[in-house]
Short mmCIF file of C-alpha atoms and ligand atoms in Angstrom, two decimals:
data_model
loop_
_atom_site.label_atom_id
_atom_site.label_comp_id
_atom_site.label_asym_id
_atom_site.label_seq_id
_atom_site.Cartn_x
_atom_site.Cartn_y
_atom_site.Cartn_z
CA UNK A 4 38.77 75.52 49.55
CA UNK A 5 35.48 75.94 51.16
CA UNK A 6 33.82 73.45 53.39
CA UNK A 7 30.67 71.65 51.89
CA UNK A 8 28.69 73.41 54.46
CA UNK A 9 29.50 76.81 53.20
CA UNK A 10 28.42 75.73 49.61
CA UNK A 11 25.15 77.39 48.45
CA UNK A 12 22.28 74.89 48.00
CA UNK A 13 19.16 74.94 45.85
CA UNK A 14 16.14 76.15 47.93
CA UNK A 15 13.21 76.26 45.61
CA UNK A 16 11.91 75.38 42.27
CA UNK A 17 9.16 77.35 40.66
CA UNK A 18 7.50 76.49 37.27
CA UNK A 19 5.80 78.74 34.82
CA UNK A 20 3.69 78.60 31.69
CA UNK A 21 4.70 81.34 29.26
CA UNK A 22 1.81 82.43 26.79
CA UNK A 23 3.89 83.10 23.43
CA UNK A 24 0.71 83.31 21.33
CA UNK A 25 0.87 85.08 17.93
CA UNK A 26 -1.47 85.89 15.30
CA UNK A 27 -0.61 82.83 13.21
CA UNK A 28 0.32 79.25 14.42
CA UNK A 29 3.80 77.98 13.89
CA UNK A 30 4.41 77.04 10.14
CA UNK A 31 1.80 79.37 9.08
CA UNK A 32 -2.02 79.63 8.63
CA UNK A 33 -3.86 76.39 8.72
CA UNK A 34 -4.40 74.48 5.41
CA UNK A 35 -7.45 73.12 4.20
CA UNK A 36 -8.70 70.21 6.35
CA UNK A 37 -6.69 71.32 9.39
CA UNK A 38 -8.86 72.53 12.40
CA UNK A 39 -8.28 73.48 16.24
CA UNK A 40 -10.22 71.02 18.40
CA UNK A 41 -11.67 72.02 21.70
CA UNK A 42 -8.46 71.51 23.86
CA UNK A 43 -6.75 74.00 21.56
CA UNK A 44 -4.71 71.52 19.27
CA UNK A 45 -4.54 70.70 15.51
CA UNK A 46 -2.62 68.28 13.43
CA UNK A 47 -0.60 69.25 10.36
CA UNK A 48 -1.56 66.93 7.70
CA UNK A 49 1.68 66.90 6.02
CA UNK A 50 3.49 65.43 9.02
CA UNK A 51 0.71 64.07 11.21
CA UNK A 52 1.99 66.12 14.28
CA UNK A 53 -0.07 67.86 16.76
CA UNK A 54 0.63 71.75 17.52
CA UNK A 55 -1.27 73.75 19.82
CA UNK A 56 -3.03 76.99 18.44
CA UNK A 57 -1.24 79.30 20.96
CA UNK A 58 2.40 78.87 21.25
CA UNK A 59 3.48 78.38 24.89
CA UNK A 60 6.51 77.39 26.75
CA UNK A 61 7.47 75.99 30.29
CA UNK A 62 10.01 78.10 32.26
CA UNK A 63 11.49 77.01 35.55
CA UNK A 64 13.13 79.37 38.00
CA UNK A 65 15.64 77.99 40.41
CA UNK A 66 16.34 79.97 43.63
CA UNK A 67 19.14 79.22 45.98
CA UNK A 68 19.57 79.77 49.61
CA UNK A 69 21.98 82.59 48.92
CA UNK A 70 19.28 84.22 46.89
CA UNK A 71 20.91 83.41 43.46
CA UNK A 72 18.23 82.91 40.62
CA UNK A 73 18.60 80.68 37.64
CA UNK A 74 16.20 80.23 34.63
CA UNK A 75 15.60 77.09 32.74
CA UNK A 76 13.08 76.22 29.97
CA UNK A 77 11.82 73.24 27.94
CA UNK A 78 8.83 72.32 25.64
CA UNK A 79 5.62 73.69 26.83
CA UNK A 80 3.86 73.18 23.37
CA UNK A 81 1.79 70.11 24.10
CA UNK A 82 0.59 68.80 27.65
CA UNK A 83 2.64 71.26 29.60
CA UNK A 84 1.00 70.06 32.84
CA UNK A 85 2.63 66.72 32.42
CA UNK A 86 6.27 68.17 32.68
CA UNK A 87 5.17 70.57 35.26
CA UNK A 88 3.89 67.50 37.35
CA UNK A 89 7.31 65.60 36.89
CA UNK A 90 9.14 68.59 38.12
CA UNK A 91 6.80 69.50 40.98
CA UNK A 92 5.62 65.99 42.25
CA UNK A 93 9.04 64.11 41.73
CA UNK A 94 12.18 65.91 40.83
CA UNK A 95 12.09 69.03 43.01
CA UNK A 96 12.51 66.81 46.28
CA UNK A 97 15.74 65.49 44.75
CA UNK A 98 17.20 68.75 43.80
CA UNK A 99 16.47 71.10 46.59
CA UNK A 100 19.15 70.85 49.20
CA UNK A 101 21.82 70.19 46.44
CA UNK A 102 24.98 72.04 45.66
CA UNK A 103 24.11 73.66 42.15
CA UNK A 104 27.79 73.37 41.23
CA UNK A 105 27.16 69.52 41.13
CA UNK A 106 24.88 70.23 38.02
CA UNK A 107 26.13 67.11 35.93
CA UNK A 108 25.82 64.92 38.80
CA UNK A 109 22.35 65.98 39.49
CA UNK A 110 21.31 65.31 35.90
CA UNK A 111 22.77 61.85 35.99
CA UNK A 112 21.24 61.18 39.36
CA UNK A 113 17.85 62.22 38.26
CA UNK A 114 18.06 60.29 35.15
CA UNK A 115 19.15 57.15 37.12
CA UNK A 116 15.84 57.58 39.13
CA UNK A 117 13.60 56.33 36.34
CA UNK A 118 15.82 54.34 33.93
CA UNK A 119 14.38 50.91 35.15
CA UNK A 120 10.91 52.08 34.39
CA UNK A 121 11.83 53.01 30.99
CA UNK A 122 11.62 56.80 31.30
CA UNK A 123 14.61 57.58 29.18
CA UNK A 124 13.13 60.36 27.06
CA UNK A 125 10.06 62.20 26.31
CA UNK A 126 8.27 64.49 28.99
CA UNK A 127 10.63 62.93 31.81
CA UNK A 128 13.74 64.19 30.00
CA UNK A 129 12.26 67.49 29.04
CA UNK A 130 11.83 68.33 32.73
CA UNK A 131 15.47 67.26 33.37
CA UNK A 132 16.48 69.56 30.51
CA UNK A 133 14.64 72.64 32.13
CA UNK A 134 16.20 71.96 35.58
CA UNK A 135 19.63 71.44 33.97
CA UNK A 136 19.52 74.85 32.08
CA UNK A 137 18.49 76.57 35.37
CA UNK A 138 21.35 75.08 37.41
CA UNK A 139 23.93 75.98 34.72
CA UNK A 140 22.55 79.68 34.77
CA UNK A 141 22.93 79.48 38.64
CA UNK A 142 26.63 78.07 38.16
CA UNK A 143 27.34 81.03 35.78
CA UNK A 144 25.85 83.78 38.35
CA UNK A 145 27.73 82.52 41.14
CA UNK A 146 31.07 82.60 39.17
CA UNK A 147 29.82 85.83 37.49
CA UNK A 148 30.86 84.70 34.17
CA UNK A 149 28.74 84.01 30.92
CA UNK A 150 28.20 80.18 30.45
CA UNK A 151 30.31 80.24 27.28
CA UNK A 152 33.31 80.89 29.54
CA UNK A 153 32.55 77.96 31.86
CA UNK A 154 31.33 75.27 29.46
CA UNK A 155 34.74 75.15 27.72
CA UNK A 156 36.79 77.35 25.67
CA UNK A 157 34.83 79.83 23.66
CA UNK A 158 35.62 79.59 19.95
CA UNK A 159 33.69 82.11 18.38
CA UNK A 160 31.43 85.36 19.20
CA UNK A 161 29.29 85.01 16.41
CA UNK A 162 27.18 81.81 15.51
CA UNK A 163 26.02 81.69 11.84
CA UNK A 164 22.24 81.52 11.52
CA UNK A 165 19.95 79.99 8.90
CA UNK A 166 16.37 81.25 8.51
CA UNK A 167 13.93 78.51 9.30
CA UNK A 168 10.62 78.33 7.71
CA UNK A 169 8.81 80.50 5.30
CA UNK A 170 5.42 80.60 6.87
CA UNK A 171 3.51 82.32 3.91
CA UNK A 172 0.33 80.55 2.35
CA UNK A 173 1.69 80.80 -1.41
CA UNK A 174 5.03 79.86 -3.03
CA UNK A 175 5.24 83.66 -4.52
CA UNK A 176 4.83 84.73 -0.58
CA UNK A 177 7.52 82.24 0.50
CA UNK A 178 9.92 83.30 -2.18
CA UNK A 179 9.31 87.03 -1.32
CA UNK A 180 9.98 86.36 2.35
CA UNK A 181 13.21 84.47 1.56
CA UNK A 182 14.39 87.43 -0.69
CA UNK A 183 13.55 90.00 2.21
CA UNK A 184 15.81 87.96 4.59
CA UNK A 185 18.58 87.51 2.05
CA UNK A 186 18.51 91.44 1.68
CA UNK A 187 19.28 91.41 5.39
CA UNK A 188 22.39 89.50 5.04
CA UNK A 189 21.20 85.85 5.75
CA UNK A 190 21.92 83.44 3.01
CA UNK A 191 21.04 80.05 4.56
CA UNK A 192 17.49 78.74 4.59
CA UNK A 193 15.26 75.91 5.44
CA UNK A 194 11.65 75.14 4.08
CA UNK A 195 9.39 72.28 5.47
CA UNK A 196 7.83 69.75 3.27
CA UNK A 197 4.39 69.73 5.25
CA UNK A 198 3.77 73.32 4.05
CA UNK A 199 5.47 73.31 0.74
CA UNK A 200 2.01 72.94 -0.97
CA UNK A 201 3.64 72.28 -4.50
CA UNK A 202 6.08 69.67 -3.32
CA UNK A 203 9.75 69.79 -2.19
CA UNK A 204 11.01 69.85 -5.80
CA UNK A 205 9.04 73.04 -6.99
CA UNK A 206 9.88 74.74 -3.69
CA UNK A 207 13.60 74.08 -3.85
CA UNK A 208 14.01 74.75 -7.55
CA UNK A 209 12.01 77.99 -7.28
CA UNK A 210 14.02 79.12 -4.04
CA UNK A 211 17.33 78.33 -5.96
CA UNK A 212 16.09 80.59 -8.77
CA UNK A 213 15.30 83.25 -6.50
CA UNK A 214 18.17 83.16 -4.10
CA UNK A 215 21.03 82.19 -6.46
CA UNK A 216 23.55 79.47 -6.47
CA UNK A 217 25.42 80.59 -3.18
CA UNK A 218 22.39 80.49 -1.00
CA UNK A 219 22.25 77.34 1.29
CA UNK A 220 18.62 75.81 1.20
CA UNK A 221 17.89 72.82 3.38
CA UNK A 222 14.59 70.76 3.34
CA UNK A 223 12.85 69.58 6.26
CA UNK A 224 11.10 66.37 5.42
CA UNK A 225 9.41 65.85 8.80
CA UNK A 226 10.10 61.98 9.17
CA UNK A 227 7.53 61.49 6.40
CA UNK A 228 9.09 59.31 3.82
CA UNK A 229 9.87 55.81 3.11
CA UNK A 230 13.29 54.71 2.29
CA UNK A 231 12.74 54.46 -1.53
CA UNK A 232 10.94 57.81 -1.60
CA UNK A 233 13.58 59.51 0.42
CA UNK A 234 16.16 58.22 -1.98
CA UNK A 235 14.20 59.17 -5.13
CA UNK A 236 13.49 62.64 -3.53
CA UNK A 237 17.27 62.98 -2.88
CA UNK A 238 18.01 62.26 -6.35
CA UNK A 239 15.33 64.69 -7.76
CA UNK A 240 16.51 67.52 -5.60
CA UNK A 241 20.05 67.03 -6.27
CA UNK A 242 20.27 69.20 -9.46
CA UNK A 243 19.37 72.10 -7.23
CA UNK A 244 21.95 71.68 -4.68
CA UNK A 245 20.12 71.25 -1.35
CA UNK A 246 22.28 72.02 1.66
CA UNK A 247 20.84 69.07 3.49
CA UNK A 248 17.77 66.93 3.91
CA UNK A 249 16.41 66.76 7.37
CA UNK A 250 14.60 64.01 9.14
CA UNK A 251 13.58 61.88 5.89
CA UNK A 252 12.28 58.66 7.64
CA UNK A 253 10.59 57.75 10.86
CA UNK A 254 12.78 58.50 13.85
CA UNK A 255 12.35 54.72 15.11
CA UNK A 256 13.62 53.44 11.67
CA UNK A 257 17.51 53.64 12.36
CA UNK A 258 18.35 51.06 9.81
CA UNK A 259 16.25 52.69 7.12
CA UNK A 260 17.99 56.02 7.89
CA UNK A 261 21.40 54.38 7.47
CA UNK A 262 20.44 53.04 4.13
CA UNK A 263 19.27 56.45 2.88
CA UNK A 264 22.68 57.68 3.88
CA UNK A 265 24.28 54.92 2.07
CA UNK A 266 22.05 55.21 -1.03
CA UNK A 267 22.20 58.92 -1.76
CA UNK A 268 24.70 61.67 -2.16
CA UNK A 269 22.51 64.22 -0.17
CA UNK A 270 23.45 65.25 3.27
CA UNK A 271 21.30 63.98 5.82
CA UNK A 272 20.54 65.83 9.22
CA UNK A 273 18.71 64.34 12.33
CA UNK A 274 18.41 64.85 15.81
CA UNK A 275 16.27 67.60 17.05
CA UNK A 276 13.99 65.09 18.88
CA UNK A 277 16.81 63.27 20.77
CA UNK A 278 17.12 63.86 24.42
CA UNK A 279 20.48 62.11 25.36
CA UNK A 280 23.72 60.88 24.10
CA UNK A 281 22.26 57.37 24.20
CA UNK A 282 19.99 58.51 21.48
CA UNK A 283 22.72 60.12 19.46
CA UNK A 284 25.00 56.94 19.69
CA UNK A 285 22.36 54.71 18.38
CA UNK A 286 22.61 56.59 14.98
CA UNK A 287 26.19 57.77 15.12
CA UNK A 288 27.82 54.56 15.58
CA UNK A 289 25.88 53.31 12.61
CA UNK A 290 27.07 56.42 10.73
CA UNK A 291 23.42 56.94 9.89
CA UNK A 292 23.63 60.97 9.56
CA UNK A 293 26.05 63.70 8.25
CA UNK A 294 24.75 66.42 10.72
CA UNK A 295 23.32 66.35 14.13
CA UNK A 296 20.88 68.95 15.30
CA UNK A 297 20.69 68.80 19.18
CA UNK A 298 17.35 70.78 20.65
CA UNK A 299 18.51 72.45 23.62
CA UNK A 300 14.91 72.34 24.81
CA UNK A 301 14.97 68.73 25.06
CA UNK A 302 18.50 68.08 25.92
CA UNK A 303 19.46 70.83 28.59
CA UNK A 304 22.95 71.77 28.36
CA UNK A 305 24.64 68.68 29.94
CA UNK A 306 23.05 66.29 27.20
CA UNK A 307 23.48 69.00 24.38
CA UNK A 308 27.20 69.06 25.07
CA UNK A 309 27.56 65.23 25.33
CA UNK A 310 25.62 64.63 21.99
CA UNK A 311 27.74 67.31 20.39
CA UNK A 312 31.05 65.98 21.68
CA UNK A 313 30.13 62.51 20.65
CA UNK A 314 29.40 63.82 17.18
CA UNK A 315 32.75 65.54 16.96
CA UNK A 316 34.39 62.28 17.43
CA UNK A 317 32.78 60.87 14.40
CA UNK A 318 33.63 64.25 12.66
CA UNK A 319 29.84 64.67 12.25
CA UNK A 320 28.68 68.32 11.80
CA UNK A 321 26.44 69.91 14.75
CA UNK A 322 23.95 72.44 13.47
CA UNK A 323 21.74 73.14 16.50
CA UNK A 324 18.01 72.92 16.25
CA UNK A 325 15.88 75.89 17.77
CA UNK A 326 12.35 75.43 18.56
CA UNK A 327 9.54 77.59 19.86
CA UNK A 328 10.37 79.14 23.30
CA UNK A 329 10.76 82.37 25.07
CA UNK A 330 14.55 82.80 24.32
CA UNK A 331 15.90 80.96 27.58
CA UNK A 332 16.82 77.83 25.80
CA UNK A 333 17.89 79.54 22.76
CA UNK A 334 20.44 81.44 24.83
CA UNK A 335 21.61 78.23 26.43
CA UNK A 336 21.99 76.70 22.92
CA UNK A 337 24.24 79.65 21.75
CA UNK A 338 26.51 79.52 25.00
CA UNK A 339 26.79 75.69 24.21
CA UNK A 340 27.34 76.34 20.64
CA UNK A 341 30.20 78.65 21.32
CA UNK A 342 32.33 76.09 22.77
CA UNK A 343 32.05 73.13 20.14
CA UNK A 344 35.09 72.77 17.89
CA UNK A 345 32.86 73.73 14.81
CA UNK A 346 29.23 75.17 14.50
CA UNK A 347 28.48 75.38 10.84
CA UNK A 348 25.22 77.01 11.63
CA UNK A 349 22.24 77.35 14.14
CA UNK A 350 18.56 77.40 13.30
CA UNK A 351 17.07 80.78 13.37
CA UNK A 352 13.28 80.83 14.13
CA UNK A 353 12.71 84.27 12.66
CA UNK A 354 8.96 84.01 12.82
CA UNK A 355 8.98 83.94 16.66
CA UNK A 356 12.27 85.60 17.19
CA UNK A 357 10.55 88.91 17.51
CA UNK A 358 8.71 87.38 20.60
CA UNK A 359 12.11 86.28 21.87
CA UNK A 360 13.33 89.86 21.79
CA UNK A 361 10.13 91.08 23.14
CA UNK A 362 10.83 88.72 26.22
CA UNK A 363 14.33 88.87 26.83
CA UNK A 364 15.30 92.35 25.56
CA UNK A 365 18.43 93.09 23.58
CA UNK A 366 20.47 90.43 25.03
CA UNK A 367 19.48 88.08 22.07
CA UNK A 368 20.52 89.33 18.70
CA UNK A 369 20.65 87.75 15.25
CA UNK A 370 21.50 90.09 12.55
CA UNK A 371 23.33 90.09 9.20
CA UNK A 372 23.23 86.25 9.21
CA UNK A 373 24.60 85.37 12.64
CA UNK A 374 23.59 85.23 16.25
CA UNK A 375 25.79 87.22 18.78
CA UNK A 376 26.30 85.70 22.25
CA UNK A 377 24.49 87.00 25.25
CA UNK A 378 27.27 88.30 27.36
CA UNK A 379 25.89 88.75 31.02
CA UNK A 380 26.54 86.35 33.94
CA UNK A 381 25.01 82.75 33.34
CA UNK A 382 22.79 82.63 30.28
CA UNK A 383 22.82 86.39 30.17
CA UNK A 384 19.06 86.64 29.52
CA UNK A 385 16.48 87.17 32.11
CA UNK A 386 12.70 87.68 31.62
CA UNK A 387 11.57 91.04 30.87
CA UNK A 388 8.53 92.79 32.23
CA UNK A 389 6.63 91.74 29.19
CA UNK A 390 7.62 88.20 29.71
CA UNK A 391 6.89 88.29 33.54
CA UNK A 392 3.29 89.59 32.52
CA UNK A 393 2.72 86.31 30.23
CA UNK A 394 4.01 83.88 32.87
CA UNK A 395 1.53 81.87 34.86
CA UNK A 396 2.91 79.89 38.02
CA UNK A 397 1.97 76.23 37.76
CA UNK A 398 1.63 73.78 40.44
CA UNK A 399 3.18 74.30 44.09
MG1 MG B 30 12.92 69.69 11.80
#
């Protein structure tokens, strides 16, 4: 066994903003009454949520004294300077000099730093997620093994994927897009209520007719309903066999969520906004959902696995969420998903996956309805030249 002094140590954390801008904003073209403000943001009327006109992501690079490089990523969509400042001003000083193999201890130590001030979520935990993913990447590279070999016992080499979002301005266009994906071997889909202009019932019934009885079709309700409205909508949708209803009521209303679960026959999915297993426990111990959807960009690998393992103890399904990113946290999500007991499906952001592949090369593949696992050491993905050209260094 090597002495502590021979262990490699973190020497530097670099922070980058990645420009992921595309022709159209996320969820498709702006609807009537939606306008981009001077800061480059707009609000979707359907869910009162702010989005940037130009997608972007926050990436960190951790370098060790021995020259091992690890990549991590978190949300950079909104106010990315806030997360960058947390990493640069606060966290870097407590990570540099640590042994990267202590990744879980580092995560918990950083979490403890701000607990008494109430920073148990939000931008603070996003910053921790980016560091956590980068440290795990370093650990994998030190061991020269893909992360799915290190995080647990790999149970699968393919992870089923569902096509998320149908960003076309008309229902006819959305049906056509769904059919195109079905012809490519995908038979699970999710549409979002804020851009289902004719309403969830019209959207689901039309998709069901188009895609057939075997297709799985989920509905993302974006936390927009009251308890009674959610119960009514679930009853209205039932004849068209929705796969799951996502985020029916505001995230703060855990009691309401539980009552929706109790009052409907529908399968309820939540969790993309959670950061930690503490967030998960509040819902899981109340049996307030049927599916949890951890989002790697918010949780990092350490918390993603804690959330998923907690869900497993309640026999609650895990269907990982996948948001807008450069492909780094998507790769982390696939590695973590590979070691869970069961992963029914994983979100596939097809509208930005072209950019993932552009940025990370062929290491990330999602074909014929399933992701394959990146198999290089660590995350198995590295920024391509195209991604490096779109990365801007932030803060010292
Ligand atoms: Mg969602």
